[in-house]
C-alpha cells in the first residue's frame, strides 16, 4: 500500500509528531491532560494533513488534464466513522497505533469514540457512501454532492420496548473531516412568480422574479480510496440566510424579525427526513431538494466555465450527473432553466444537453414510494420549473408518444409527467427517465421488473435506455475494517490480490475442505460472537452464548422486509420449546437492529412486539439458553460493523418483488453468514454465485406472488390451515406478552383484517421449513463452515469496485485517471 503523502512523513514518529503538534497548537491542550476527544481530533487532523496534500495533487492534476467527471447527486450519504477507514485505506493504521501507543493511548479506544456521520436512512445512503469509496479507489474523477444536515438520522432508544427518537447532533462540536469553502458559496432563489418580458429585439422571454434567496455554504470532506492517490471530495451544502438580499426587514428596523427570517432560512439544511419511503408533499423536503440541486449545478457549471474553454453545448463531454433515485430529479428542470433562461440556448439544444448529461438510478418498485409533488405546491415553490416541466411533457406527448401510439390517450395518460388521476401531481420518476440517457435498476430482478412493470411504456419507447447495474458494497469497510482478522487470514492464504480484484476470493474455494483453515475461519467467527455477546449484555442486559447460532435481521423496519414474519416464527419456536422441552434444537440468538420512520405506526408496533417477546423469552427459565431475542437499539453503520462479522445467519426475507436489491445481504454473506431468503432483489444473484446448496431459499417467487394476488389472496385460509401459525399469532395477540391484549392488535389486524399485504401468512410455512433446514445444517459444524467459506469465496462479484466500474464504462463513459 502506498501512503498518500511523502512530505509530511508516514512513519509512526512523523505521525506522532503531527499529532502532538495538533494537540498543542490546533487544540491548545497539553499532552498530559488532553482528553480522549482531543487525542481523537488531533489524530484525525494529522491524517487529514496528509490526505489534503494528496487531495491538492489530485485536484490540480484533474484540472490540468481537463478530465471528465461524474457528479453524484444524492440527498443521503451514510458515511459512518471516517478515521479507521481513512487510516486503513492509506496504509497508516499501524503507524497511528504505534504513535498513540507511544503516548500511552489506545487507537482502538479512540476509534470507538467517533460519532457516526449518519446523513442517510438506509440502503440508498449507504450505497452512495460505498460508491464514493470505490470512485476514489478506482481512480475515477468524481464529486459527491449532498446536504450538510445539522441533524442526521435520529438516535433510537427503547422505552418500555417502544421506539423513542432523539436528535443526532453529529457536528455540534465541529468535525475535523470537513472544511468550509466560503469562496464557493452559492445563492439560490425560491418562490416568486414568472413574468413575460420582451427583449430589445421584441422576443418574449419568461423571467422568474421576486422570490426569496438562500445561500449555500459548501463543506468538503475528502474521500480517501484504497491504495490510490485519487482523493475526491464530498461537497455538502449548508443553508444560510442571504442577508444582502433579504435585508429589507433590517431596514424597517425589525431586528428580531430579521433574525427569525435567518433562522427559517437555516432550517433548510437542519434535518434529514427520517423516512425511507416518500414522505408525501412536505414543502421543506422539496425546498431541500431544490436547494442542494441548484447549488450543485451552479458549482458544476462554474467549474466547467473556469476549467475548460468550451461552449456549454460541450458540457456532456466533461460532466456526467448521476441521480440517486428521484430525490435530486428537479436538477433536470433546473439545468433546463439555466441553459434556456440564463444562457439563452435554444430549447431543443438545452434538452439534448440535459439528456446527455443525466442518468438515473431507481431504487424502488413500491408504488407508494414513487415521488410525486402536487402541482400546486411545486408551482408555488418553483414556478418557472413547473412551466419547464409542462413544456417537456408537451414536447414528449406530442412528439415521440404520438408518433408511436397515434391518438392513444390512454398511453399519454400513463406516460405523462403529470398524474391526473385525482389531483395533479408531478411524477418525478417519469421526469427522471425522460431527462436521462440511462435508467438503471440495482439488481437483475429489479431491472427486469422495471422494464416489465413500472416503466413498461417507457421501455417500449426507449429500450436501449434501460440497463442493470447490480449493487455492490466496499470490501474495504465491510471486510478490511470490520473484520481485519478474516481479511488477514484471507491474505495469508491467497495473497493480497483480492483487495484490488475481489474475484480472486474464489481461490478460497480450494480451502473449503482444509480442516486447519476451516478451524481458523471458525475461530474468527467465534471471536466476533464473543465481542457481540459483550455488546448485547451491555446494551440489552441479556447473556448470550457465542456457541449459539447468531441469527440476524438488520435493516430498516418495513412491512415489506417482514420483520414480523421473523417474529411470528420465533413465537412458534418458543411454543415448540415449551411443548417439547427435549427436542433437539440448536440454541439460537435472534438479533434485530432496525429503525422505524417516526410516523410509521405499524413499524413501531412491530418493534414493540419484538421487544415484548424478547422480554418474556429471555427470562423464561423453561427456555434457558435455547432461545434469546435481542433488539439492539440505534442500529447504524458502526453497529453494523460489529454485528455483521458475528452473524451466522442473515435474514433476507422480503416479499418477492419488493426489495430492489438489498446490500446488507452482501455484507453478511461476505463475512460468512449464510442467507435465509426469498428470491428477491440481489438474493437471486447471490444464490447464483454461492450455489443453491450454500443458501436457504424459501417462499413465493415474484410470479407466484402476482398470481396469488390476482386470484385473490385471503390470509385467513392460511391461518385456518396451519395450526402452528394460528396458535402463534393468537398467542402473540393475547395478553401473554405485555398483559394487554390490545397492544399488538394493529399487527394482528394488518395480517388478518387488512389482507396481509406482504403475504407473511402465505410464506410462513415455507419459511419455517427453511429454518428447520438451517437448524439441521448448523448441527454439523464442518458442513456449516464449509458453506460459510464458500460464501466468502464467491461474493467477489458484489464489490462496489465492480459496480462503479460498470457505471463508469456502461453509463458515464468515464475513463480512469491515474494520479501519480
Ligand atoms: C423521499 C421523499 C421524502 C422523504 C424521504 C424520501 C426517501 C428517502 C430515502 C425515499 C426513499 C429513501 C431510501 C430508499 C432506499 O434506501 N432504498 C434502498 O436502496 C438500496 C440501494 O439500492 C437497495 O439495496 C434497497 O433494496 C432499497 O430499498
CSV table of C-alpha atoms in Angstrom, one decimal, residues 166-447:
chain,number,residue,atom,x,y,z
A,166,UNK,CA,-33.7,11.7,19.8
A,167,UNK,CA,-31.9,14.3,17.7
A,168,UNK,CA,-28.5,13.3,16.3
A,169,UNK,CA,-26.2,16.4,16.5
A,170,UNK,CA,-23.3,14.8,14.8
A,171,UNK,CA,-21.4,18.1,14.3
A,172,UNK,CA,-22.3,20.0,17.4
A,173,UNK,CA,-18.6,20.4,18.2
A,174,UNK,CA,-17.5,20.6,14.5
A,175,UNK,CA,-15.8,17.7,12.7
A,176,UNK,CA,-12.1,17.5,11.8
A,177,UNK,CA,-13.1,16.0,8.5
A,178,UNK,CA,-15.0,18.9,7.0
A,179,UNK,CA,-13.6,22.0,5.6
A,180,UNK,CA,-15.7,25.1,4.7
A,181,UNK,CA,-15.2,26.6,1.3
A,182,UNK,CA,-16.8,30.1,1.7
A,183,UNK,CA,-15.4,31.3,-1.6
A,184,UNK,CA,-17.6,28.8,-3.4
A,185,UNK,CA,-20.8,29.9,-1.7
A,186,UNK,CA,-23.9,29.9,-4.0
A,187,UNK,CA,-27.1,31.9,-4.0
A,188,UNK,CA,-30.4,30.2,-4.8
A,189,UNK,CA,-33.8,31.5,-5.4
A,190,UNK,CA,-37.2,30.0,-4.5
A,191,UNK,CA,-40.9,31.0,-4.7
A,192,UNK,CA,-41.7,34.2,-6.6
A,193,UNK,CA,-43.5,34.2,-10.0
A,194,UNK,CA,-42.8,34.2,-13.7
A,195,UNK,CA,-43.4,37.2,-16.0
A,196,UNK,CA,-43.3,37.7,-19.7
A,197,UNK,CA,-40.7,40.2,-20.8
A,198,UNK,CA,-39.6,41.4,-24.1
A,199,UNK,CA,-36.0,41.9,-25.1
A,200,UNK,CA,-34.7,44.7,-27.4
A,201,UNK,CA,-35.4,42.5,-30.5
A,202,UNK,CA,-39.0,42.2,-29.4
A,203,UNK,CA,-38.7,38.5,-28.4
A,204,UNK,CA,-40.7,37.4,-25.4
A,205,UNK,CA,-39.0,35.7,-22.6
A,206,UNK,CA,-40.1,34.1,-19.4
A,207,UNK,CA,-38.5,35.7,-16.4
A,208,UNK,CA,-38.5,34.4,-12.8
A,209,UNK,CA,-39.0,37.4,-10.5
A,210,UNK,CA,-39.3,38.3,-6.8
A,211,UNK,CA,-38.9,35.2,-4.7
A,212,UNK,CA,-36.6,34.6,-1.7
A,213,UNK,CA,-32.9,33.9,-1.7
A,214,UNK,CA,-30.9,31.4,0.2
A,215,UNK,CA,-27.2,31.0,0.4
A,216,UNK,CA,-25.4,27.6,0.2
A,217,UNK,CA,-22.1,27.2,2.0
A,218,UNK,CA,-20.1,24.2,0.8
A,219,UNK,CA,-18.3,21.9,3.3
A,220,UNK,CA,-15.8,19.5,1.7
A,221,UNK,CA,-15.0,16.1,3.1
A,222,UNK,CA,-12.0,14.3,1.4
A,223,UNK,CA,-12.7,10.8,0.2
A,224,UNK,CA,-9.8,8.5,0.5
A,225,UNK,CA,-9.8,5.4,-1.6
A,226,UNK,CA,-7.9,2.2,-1.0
A,227,UNK,CA,-4.3,2.3,-2.2
A,228,UNK,CA,-4.9,5.1,-4.6
A,229,UNK,CA,-3.7,8.7,-4.9
A,230,UNK,CA,-7.1,9.9,-6.1
A,231,UNK,CA,-8.8,11.9,-3.4
A,232,UNK,CA,-12.3,13.0,-4.5
A,233,UNK,CA,-14.5,15.2,-2.4
A,234,UNK,CA,-17.9,15.0,-0.9
A,235,UNK,CA,-19.3,18.6,-1.1
A,236,UNK,CA,-22.2,19.2,1.3
A,237,UNK,CA,-24.3,22.4,1.2
A,238,UNK,CA,-25.4,24.2,4.3
A,239,UNK,CA,-28.2,26.7,4.0
A,240,UNK,CA,-27.7,30.2,5.3
A,241,UNK,CA,-29.8,33.4,5.1
A,242,UNK,CA,-28.9,35.8,2.4
A,243,UNK,CA,-28.7,39.0,4.5
A,244,UNK,CA,-27.8,41.1,1.4
A,245,UNK,CA,-30.9,40.1,-0.5
A,246,UNK,CA,-33.5,39.8,2.3
A,247,UNK,CA,-32.3,42.9,4.1
A,248,UNK,CA,-35.5,44.9,3.8
A,249,UNK,CA,-36.6,43.7,7.1
A,250,UNK,CA,-33.5,45.1,8.7
A,251,UNK,CA,-34.2,48.5,7.1
A,252,UNK,CA,-37.6,48.5,8.6
A,253,UNK,CA,-35.8,48.3,11.9
A,254,UNK,CA,-37.1,45.0,12.8
A,255,UNK,CA,-34.1,43.3,14.2
A,256,UNK,CA,-35.9,40.4,15.8
A,257,UNK,CA,-37.9,39.7,12.7
A,258,UNK,CA,-34.7,39.6,10.7
A,259,UNK,CA,-33.2,37.0,12.9
A,260,UNK,CA,-36.4,35.0,12.7
A,261,UNK,CA,-36.0,35.0,8.9
A,262,UNK,CA,-32.4,33.9,9.3
A,263,UNK,CA,-33.5,31.0,11.5
A,264,UNK,CA,-36.1,30.0,8.9
A,265,UNK,CA,-33.5,30.0,6.1
A,266,UNK,CA,-31.3,27.8,8.2
A,267,UNK,CA,-34.0,25.2,8.7
A,268,UNK,CA,-33.5,24.1,5.1
A,269,UNK,CA,-30.4,22.0,5.9
A,270,UNK,CA,-31.4,21.4,9.5
A,271,UNK,CA,-32.5,17.8,9.5
A,272,UNK,CA,-32.6,14.7,7.3
A,273,UNK,CA,-36.1,13.4,6.6
A,274,UNK,CA,-36.3,10.1,8.5
A,275,UNK,CA,-38.4,8.2,6.0
A,276,UNK,CA,-37.1,5.7,3.6
A,277,UNK,CA,-40.2,5.9,1.5
A,278,UNK,CA,-41.6,9.1,0.2
A,279,UNK,CA,-43.0,11.5,2.8
A,280,UNK,CA,-45.7,12.9,0.6
A,281,UNK,CA,-45.9,16.6,-0.1
A,282,UNK,CA,-43.7,18.2,2.5
A,283,UNK,CA,-42.8,21.6,1.3
A,284,UNK,CA,-39.5,21.7,3.2
A,285,UNK,CA,-38.4,18.5,1.6
A,286,UNK,CA,-38.9,20.0,-1.9
A,287,UNK,CA,-37.0,23.1,-0.8
A,288,UNK,CA,-34.2,20.8,0.4
A,289,UNK,CA,-34.1,19.0,-2.9
A,290,UNK,CA,-34.0,22.2,-5.0
A,291,UNK,CA,-31.6,24.0,-2.7
A,292,UNK,CA,-28.9,21.4,-3.0
A,293,UNK,CA,-29.5,20.7,-6.6
A,294,UNK,CA,-29.3,24.4,-7.6
A,295,UNK,CA,-26.1,24.9,-5.5
A,296,UNK,CA,-24.5,21.8,-7.0
A,297,UNK,CA,-25.4,22.6,-10.6
A,298,UNK,CA,-24.1,26.2,-10.2
A,299,UNK,CA,-20.9,24.8,-8.7
A,300,UNK,CA,-20.5,22.3,-11.5
A,301,UNK,CA,-21.1,25.0,-14.2
A,302,UNK,CA,-18.7,27.4,-12.5
A,303,UNK,CA,-16.0,24.7,-12.7
A,304,UNK,CA,-16.9,23.9,-16.3
A,305,UNK,CA,-16.7,27.6,-17.3
A,306,UNK,CA,-13.4,28.2,-15.5
A,307,UNK,CA,-11.8,24.9,-16.2
A,308,UNK,CA,-12.3,24.2,-19.9
A,309,UNK,CA,-12.6,26.8,-22.7
A,310,UNK,CA,-15.5,25.0,-24.2
A,311,UNK,CA,-19.0,26.2,-25.2
A,312,UNK,CA,-21.9,25.0,-22.9
A,313,UNK,CA,-23.1,22.5,-25.6
A,314,UNK,CA,-19.9,20.6,-24.8
A,315,UNK,CA,-21.0,20.1,-21.2
A,316,UNK,CA,-21.9,16.4,-21.6
A,317,UNK,CA,-18.3,15.7,-22.8
A,318,UNK,CA,-16.9,16.8,-19.4
A,319,UNK,CA,-19.7,16.3,-16.9
A,320,UNK,CA,-21.9,13.3,-16.1
A,321,UNK,CA,-24.6,13.6,-13.4
A,322,UNK,CA,-25.9,10.5,-11.6
A,323,UNK,CA,-29.3,11.0,-9.9
A,324,UNK,CA,-29.5,8.8,-6.8
A,325,UNK,CA,-33.2,8.0,-7.1
A,326,UNK,CA,-35.6,10.8,-8.0
A,327,UNK,CA,-34.8,12.9,-4.9
A,328,UNK,CA,-32.5,15.2,-6.9
A,329,UNK,CA,-34.5,14.9,-10.2
A,330,UNK,CA,-35.5,18.6,-10.1
A,331,UNK,CA,-32.0,19.1,-11.4
A,332,UNK,CA,-33.3,18.2,-14.9
A,333,UNK,CA,-35.7,21.2,-14.8
A,334,UNK,CA,-33.0,23.4,-13.2
A,335,UNK,CA,-30.4,22.7,-15.8
A,336,UNK,CA,-33.0,23.5,-18.5
A,337,UNK,CA,-33.8,26.7,-16.8
A,338,UNK,CA,-30.1,27.7,-16.6
A,339,UNK,CA,-29.4,26.8,-20.2
A,340,UNK,CA,-32.6,28.4,-21.7
A,341,UNK,CA,-33.3,31.3,-19.4
A,342,UNK,CA,-29.8,32.4,-18.3
A,343,UNK,CA,-27.6,31.1,-21.1
A,344,UNK,CA,-30.1,31.8,-23.9
A,345,UNK,CA,-29.6,28.4,-25.6
A,346,UNK,CA,-32.4,27.2,-27.9
A,347,UNK,CA,-34.8,24.8,-26.1
A,348,UNK,CA,-34.0,21.7,-28.2
A,349,UNK,CA,-30.3,22.1,-27.7
A,350,UNK,CA,-30.7,22.6,-24.0
A,351,UNK,CA,-32.9,19.5,-23.8
A,352,UNK,CA,-30.3,17.5,-25.7
A,353,UNK,CA,-27.6,18.6,-23.3
A,354,UNK,CA,-29.7,17.6,-20.4
A,355,UNK,CA,-30.4,14.2,-21.8
A,356,UNK,CA,-26.8,13.6,-22.5
A,357,UNK,CA,-25.7,14.7,-19.0
A,358,UNK,CA,-28.1,12.9,-16.6
A,359,UNK,CA,-28.6,9.3,-15.8
A,360,UNK,CA,-30.9,8.0,-13.1
A,361,UNK,CA,-30.8,5.1,-10.7
A,362,UNK,CA,-34.2,3.8,-9.5
A,363,UNK,CA,-34.2,2.1,-6.0
A,364,UNK,CA,-37.7,1.1,-5.5
A,365,UNK,CA,-40.7,-0.7,-7.1
A,366,UNK,CA,-43.1,0.2,-4.3
A,367,UNK,CA,-45.8,2.4,-5.8
A,368,UNK,CA,-46.3,4.3,-2.6
A,369,UNK,CA,-42.6,5.2,-2.6
A,370,UNK,CA,-42.6,6.9,-6.0
A,371,UNK,CA,-42.1,10.6,-5.6
A,372,UNK,CA,-44.9,12.9,-6.7
A,373,UNK,CA,-45.4,16.6,-6.0
A,374,UNK,CA,-48.7,18.3,-6.1
A,375,UNK,CA,-48.7,20.7,-9.0
A,376,UNK,CA,-50.0,23.5,-6.7
A,377,UNK,CA,-47.1,23.1,-4.2
A,378,UNK,CA,-44.5,22.6,-6.9
A,379,UNK,CA,-45.6,25.7,-8.8
A,380,UNK,CA,-45.6,27.9,-5.6
A,381,UNK,CA,-42.0,26.9,-4.7
A,382,UNK,CA,-40.6,26.6,-8.2
A,383,UNK,CA,-42.9,28.4,-10.6
A,384,UNK,CA,-40.5,28.5,-13.5
A,385,UNK,CA,-39.6,24.9,-13.1
A,386,UNK,CA,-43.2,23.8,-13.3
A,387,UNK,CA,-43.6,25.6,-16.6
A,388,UNK,CA,-40.5,23.9,-17.9
A,389,UNK,CA,-41.8,20.5,-16.8
A,390,UNK,CA,-45.1,21.2,-18.6
A,391,UNK,CA,-43.2,22.1,-21.8
A,392,UNK,CA,-41.0,19.0,-21.6
A,393,UNK,CA,-44.2,17.0,-21.2
A,394,UNK,CA,-46.0,18.6,-24.1
A,395,UNK,CA,-43.0,18.0,-26.4
A,396,UNK,CA,-42.8,14.4,-25.3
A,397,UNK,CA,-46.5,13.5,-25.5
A,398,UNK,CA,-47.0,15.3,-28.9
A,399,UNK,CA,-43.7,14.1,-30.2
A,400,UNK,CA,-42.4,10.5,-29.6
A,401,UNK,CA,-45.6,9.3,-27.8
A,402,UNK,CA,-48.0,10.5,-30.5
A,403,UNK,CA,-45.6,9.1,-33.2
A,404,UNK,CA,-45.5,5.7,-31.7
A,405,UNK,CA,-49.1,5.4,-30.5
A,406,UNK,CA,-51.1,7.9,-32.5
A,407,UNK,CA,-54.3,9.1,-30.9
A,408,UNK,CA,-53.8,6.8,-27.9
A,409,UNK,CA,-54.9,8.9,-24.9
A,410,UNK,CA,-54.6,6.0,-22.5
A,411,UNK,CA,-50.8,5.8,-23.4
A,412,UNK,CA,-50.5,9.5,-23.0
A,413,UNK,CA,-52.1,9.5,-19.6
A,414,UNK,CA,-49.8,6.6,-18.4
A,415,UNK,CA,-46.6,8.2,-19.7
A,416,UNK,CA,-47.3,11.8,-18.8
A,417,UNK,CA,-45.1,13.7,-16.4
A,418,UNK,CA,-48.3,14.8,-14.7
A,419,UNK,CA,-50.5,12.3,-12.9
A,420,UNK,CA,-54.1,13.4,-13.2
A,421,UNK,CA,-56.0,10.6,-11.6
A,422,UNK,CA,-57.3,12.7,-8.8
A,423,UNK,CA,-55.5,16.0,-8.4
A,424,UNK,CA,-52.5,16.9,-10.4
A,425,UNK,CA,-49.1,15.6,-9.4
A,426,UNK,CA,-45.6,15.8,-11.0
A,427,UNK,CA,-44.2,12.3,-11.4
A,428,UNK,CA,-40.5,12.7,-10.6
A,429,UNK,CA,-39.7,9.2,-11.9
A,430,UNK,CA,-41.1,9.9,-15.3
A,431,UNK,CA,-39.2,13.2,-15.4
A,432,UNK,CA,-36.0,11.2,-14.5
A,433,UNK,CA,-36.4,8.6,-17.1
A,434,UNK,CA,-37.2,11.2,-19.8
A,435,UNK,CA,-34.4,13.6,-18.9
A,436,UNK,CA,-31.7,10.9,-18.8
A,437,UNK,CA,-29.7,8.8,-21.2
A,438,UNK,CA,-29.8,5.8,-19.0
A,439,UNK,CA,-32.1,4.5,-16.3
A,440,UNK,CA,-30.8,1.6,-14.2
A,441,UNK,CA,-32.2,-0.8,-11.6
A,442,UNK,CA,-30.0,-2.1,-8.8
A,443,UNK,CA,-30.3,-5.8,-9.2
A,444,UNK,CA,-31.1,-8.1,-12.2
A,445,UNK,CA,-34.6,-9.0,-11.0
A,446,UNK,CA,-35.3,-5.4,-10.1
A,447,UNK,CA,-34.3,-4.1,-13.5
